[in-house]
Coordinates of C-alpha atoms in Angstrom, one line a residue:
M1328 CA 24.8 -4.1 -12.7
L1329 CA 21.6 -6.1 -12.1
H1330 CA 21.3 -9.2 -10.0
S1331 CA 18.3 -11.6 -10.1
G1332 CA 15.5 -11.3 -7.7
L1333 CA 12.3 -9.4 -6.7
Y1334 CA 11.6 -6.3 -8.8
L1335 CA 9.5 -4.3 -6.3
V1336 CA 7.0 -2.0 -8.0
T1337 CA 5.2 0.6 -5.8
P1338 CA 1.4 0.8 -5.5
D1339 CA -0.6 4.0 -6.4
W1340 CA -0.7 5.3 -2.8
P1341 CA -1.2 9.0 -2.2
D1342 CA 0.2 8.9 1.3
T1343 CA 3.9 9.6 0.9
D1344 CA 4.8 8.7 4.4
A1345 CA 3.0 5.4 4.2
L1346 CA 4.6 4.6 0.9
V1347 CA 8.1 5.4 2.0
A1348 CA 7.7 3.4 5.2
A1349 CA 6.3 0.4 3.4
V1350 CA 9.2 0.4 0.9
A1351 CA 11.8 0.9 3.6
A1352 CA 10.5 -2.1 5.5
L1353 CA 11.0 -4.3 2.4
L1354 CA 14.6 -3.2 1.6
P1355 CA 16.3 -5.6 4.1
A1356 CA 15.0 -8.4 1.8
R1357 CA 17.4 -7.0 -0.8
P1358 CA 15.1 -6.6 -3.9
A1359 CA 17.1 -6.4 -7.1
L1360 CA 15.3 -3.2 -8.1
V1361 CA 12.6 -0.9 -6.8
Q1362 CA 10.4 0.9 -9.4
Y1363 CA 8.5 4.0 -8.5
R1364 CA 5.2 3.8 -10.2
N1365 CA 2.2 6.0 -9.4
K1366 CA -0.4 6.5 -12.2
L1367 CA -2.7 8.6 -10.0
A1368 CA -0.4 11.2 -8.6
N1369 CA 0.2 14.7 -10.1
G1370 CA 3.6 15.9 -11.0
A1371 CA 4.4 17.5 -7.7
L1372 CA 3.4 14.4 -5.7
R1373 CA 5.3 12.1 -8.0
R1374 CA 8.5 14.2 -7.6
E1375 CA 8.1 14.3 -3.8
Q1376 CA 7.5 10.5 -3.5
A1377 CA 10.2 9.6 -6.0
S1378 CA 12.8 11.8 -4.2
R1379 CA 12.0 10.4 -0.8
L1380 CA 12.1 6.8 -2.1
L1381 CA 15.4 7.5 -3.8
A1382 CA 16.9 8.6 -0.4
V1383 CA 15.8 5.4 1.4
C1384 CA 16.8 3.1 -1.5
R1385 CA 20.2 4.8 -1.9
A1386 CA 20.8 4.3 1.8
A1387 CA 20.0 0.6 1.5
G1388 CA 22.1 0.2 -1.7
V1389 CA 19.0 -0.8 -3.8
P1390 CA 18.6 0.8 -7.2
L1391 CA 15.5 2.9 -7.8
V1392 CA 14.1 3.3 -11.3
I1393 CA 11.3 5.6 -12.3
N1394 CA 8.4 4.3 -14.4
D1395 CA 7.2 6.1 -17.5
D1396 CA 9.0 9.4 -16.8
L1397 CA 12.6 9.8 -18.0
L1398 CA 12.7 13.5 -17.2
L1399 CA 11.8 12.8 -13.5
A1400 CA 14.4 10.2 -13.3
L1401 CA 17.0 12.6 -14.7
D1402 CA 15.8 15.5 -12.5
I1403 CA 16.1 13.7 -9.2
G1404 CA 19.2 11.6 -10.2
A1405 CA 17.5 8.3 -9.9
D1406 CA 19.3 5.1 -10.8
G1407 CA 17.4 4.7 -14.0
A1408 CA 14.1 4.6 -15.8
H1409 CA 11.6 2.1 -17.1
L1410 CA 9.8 3.0 -20.4
G1411 CA 6.5 1.7 -21.8
R1412 CA 5.1 1.9 -25.2
D1413 CA 4.3 5.6 -25.2
D1414 CA 7.3 6.9 -23.1
G1415 CA 9.7 7.8 -25.9
D1416 CA 12.5 6.2 -27.9
P1417 CA 14.7 3.8 -25.9
A1418 CA 17.8 4.7 -27.9
A1419 CA 17.3 8.4 -27.1
A1420 CA 16.7 7.6 -23.4
R1421 CA 19.9 5.5 -23.3
Q1422 CA 21.8 8.5 -24.6
Q1423 CA 20.3 10.8 -22.0
L1424 CA 20.8 8.5 -19.1
G1425 CA 24.3 7.6 -20.1
A1426 CA 25.9 4.2 -19.7
G1427 CA 26.0 4.1 -15.9
R1428 CA 22.3 4.1 -15.2
I1429 CA 19.6 1.5 -15.7
L1430 CA 17.2 1.5 -18.6
G1431 CA 14.4 -1.1 -18.9
V1432 CA 11.6 -1.3 -21.4
S1433 CA 8.2 -3.0 -21.5
C1434 CA 7.9 -5.4 -24.4
Y1435 CA 4.4 -6.7 -23.5
N1436 CA 3.9 -9.7 -25.7
E1437 CA 5.6 -8.0 -28.7
W1438 CA 8.9 -9.5 -29.9
P1439 CA 9.8 -6.5 -32.1
R1440 CA 9.9 -4.3 -29.0
A1441 CA 12.4 -6.6 -27.5
V1442 CA 14.5 -6.5 -30.6
A1443 CA 14.4 -2.7 -30.6
G1444 CA 15.2 -2.5 -26.9
A1445 CA 18.2 -4.7 -27.2
A1446 CA 19.5 -2.8 -30.1
A1447 CA 19.1 0.5 -28.1
G1448 CA 21.2 -0.8 -25.3
V1449 CA 18.7 -1.4 -22.6
D1450 CA 19.7 -3.2 -19.4
Y1451 CA 16.7 -5.5 -19.2
L1452 CA 13.6 -6.5 -21.1
A1453 CA 10.2 -6.8 -19.4
F1454 CA 7.4 -9.1 -20.7
G1455 CA 3.9 -9.5 -19.5
A1456 CA 1.2 -9.7 -18.3
M1457 CA 2.3 -13.3 -17.6
Y1458 CA -0.8 -13.9 -15.5
P1459 CA -4.1 -12.0 -15.1
S1460 CA -3.2 -8.8 -13.3
P1461 CA -5.2 -6.9 -10.7
T1462 CA -3.3 -3.8 -11.7
K1463 CA -4.0 -4.1 -15.4
P1464 CA -7.0 -6.4 -15.8
A1465 CA -7.2 -5.8 -19.6
A1466 CA -3.5 -6.4 -20.3
L1467 CA -2.7 -8.9 -23.0
R1468 CA -1.0 -12.1 -21.9
A1469 CA 2.5 -12.9 -22.8
P1470 CA 3.6 -16.5 -23.3
L1471 CA 6.3 -18.1 -21.2
D1472 CA 8.4 -18.9 -24.2
L1473 CA 9.1 -15.2 -24.8
L1474 CA 11.2 -15.1 -21.6
T1475 CA 13.2 -18.1 -22.8
R1476 CA 13.7 -16.8 -26.3
A1477 CA 14.8 -13.3 -25.1
K1478 CA 17.3 -14.8 -22.7
R1479 CA 18.7 -17.0 -25.5
E1480 CA 18.8 -14.4 -28.3
F1481 CA 19.9 -11.3 -26.4
G1482 CA 21.6 -12.4 -23.2
L1483 CA 20.0 -9.6 -21.3
P1484 CA 18.2 -9.8 -17.9
V1485 CA 14.6 -10.6 -18.4
A1486 CA 11.8 -9.3 -16.2
A1487 CA 8.3 -10.9 -15.9
I1488 CA 5.4 -8.8 -14.8
G1489 CA 1.7 -9.1 -14.4
G1490 CA -0.3 -11.1 -11.8
I1491 CA 2.8 -12.7 -10.3
T1492 CA 2.4 -14.4 -6.9
L1493 CA 4.8 -16.5 -4.8
E1494 CA 2.8 -19.6 -5.8
N1495 CA 2.9 -19.0 -9.6
A1496 CA 6.4 -17.5 -9.8
P1497 CA 8.5 -20.7 -10.2
P1498 CA 7.6 -21.4 -13.8
L1499 CA 8.6 -17.9 -14.7
I1500 CA 12.1 -18.4 -13.2
D1501 CA 12.3 -21.8 -14.9
A1502 CA 11.5 -20.1 -18.2
G1503 CA 14.4 -17.6 -17.7
A1504 CA 13.0 -14.7 -15.7
D1505 CA 15.8 -12.9 -13.8
L1506 CA 13.4 -10.4 -12.3
L1507 CA 9.9 -10.8 -11.0
A1508 CA 8.0 -7.5 -11.0
V1509 CA 5.4 -7.5 -8.2
I1510 CA 3.1 -5.0 -6.6
S1511 CA 0.0 -6.6 -5.1
D1512 CA 1.4 -9.9 -3.9
V1513 CA 3.9 -8.1 -1.7
F1514 CA 2.3 -4.8 -0.6
S1515 CA -1.1 -6.4 0.0
A1516 CA 0.3 -9.4 1.8
P1517 CA -0.4 -9.9 5.6
D1518 CA 3.3 -9.7 6.2
P1519 CA 4.9 -7.8 3.3
A1520 CA 8.5 -8.1 4.6
A1521 CA 8.2 -11.9 4.9
R1522 CA 6.7 -12.1 1.5
A1523 CA 9.6 -10.2 0.0
V1524 CA 12.1 -12.5 1.7
A1525 CA 10.2 -15.5 0.3
Y1526 CA 10.7 -14.2 -3.2
A1527 CA 14.4 -13.9 -2.6
G1528 CA 14.3 -17.5 -1.5
L1529 CA 12.8 -18.6 -4.9
F1530 CA 15.9 -17.3 -6.6
D1531 CA 18.3 -18.8 -4.0
R1532 CA 16.8 -22.2 -4.6
S1533 CA 17.0 -21.9 -8.4
H1534 CA 20.7 -21.0 -8.2
Q1535 CA 21.4 -24.0 -6.0
E1536 CA 19.9 -26.5 -8.4
P1537 CA 22.4 -28.3 -10.6
S1538 CA 22.4 -27.4 -14.2
A1539 CA 21.2 -30.0 -16.7

């Protein structure tokens, strides 16, 4: 269901029109996933933004998952949900979403969370912060070898998050990251669309390299 590439995470913008337009402009770069994340919005604004984003993502054939809110994901018929530490039991979420929708979990730097997520039937495991993050400055750092170990032991897609830029991304892909979750380095770039295309190019190059 998931292919490797940029995992586009939305910024906390209150302007719905601006947010939807910004995401729509990035969809031709074919991100693997879009995650709707807005920690500052109230429930009504989150529902409005998520619903409008779902429409543009669906039209482009790019899956939209909802961060930290399984009920919102179910309510609007999103393509899935991403759950953090305090967002409920992954196994229960898997049952509610059904087998056809995407479920991801944040594992931070905690291996037991990866074990539990894999056992619950999630579709990908996210680790980070991999680098110092402007979005979460106090986030604990996760070592690169967690990506490698998770790929080896679970065979699930692995997402890296936290402080990722185009320049520091290649070691993450080399370590096994299938998905690069990015906010600032795309949305704050002088040319966000070109930046998104450049991320896709990182994965294209990695797939062209001969295996050892």
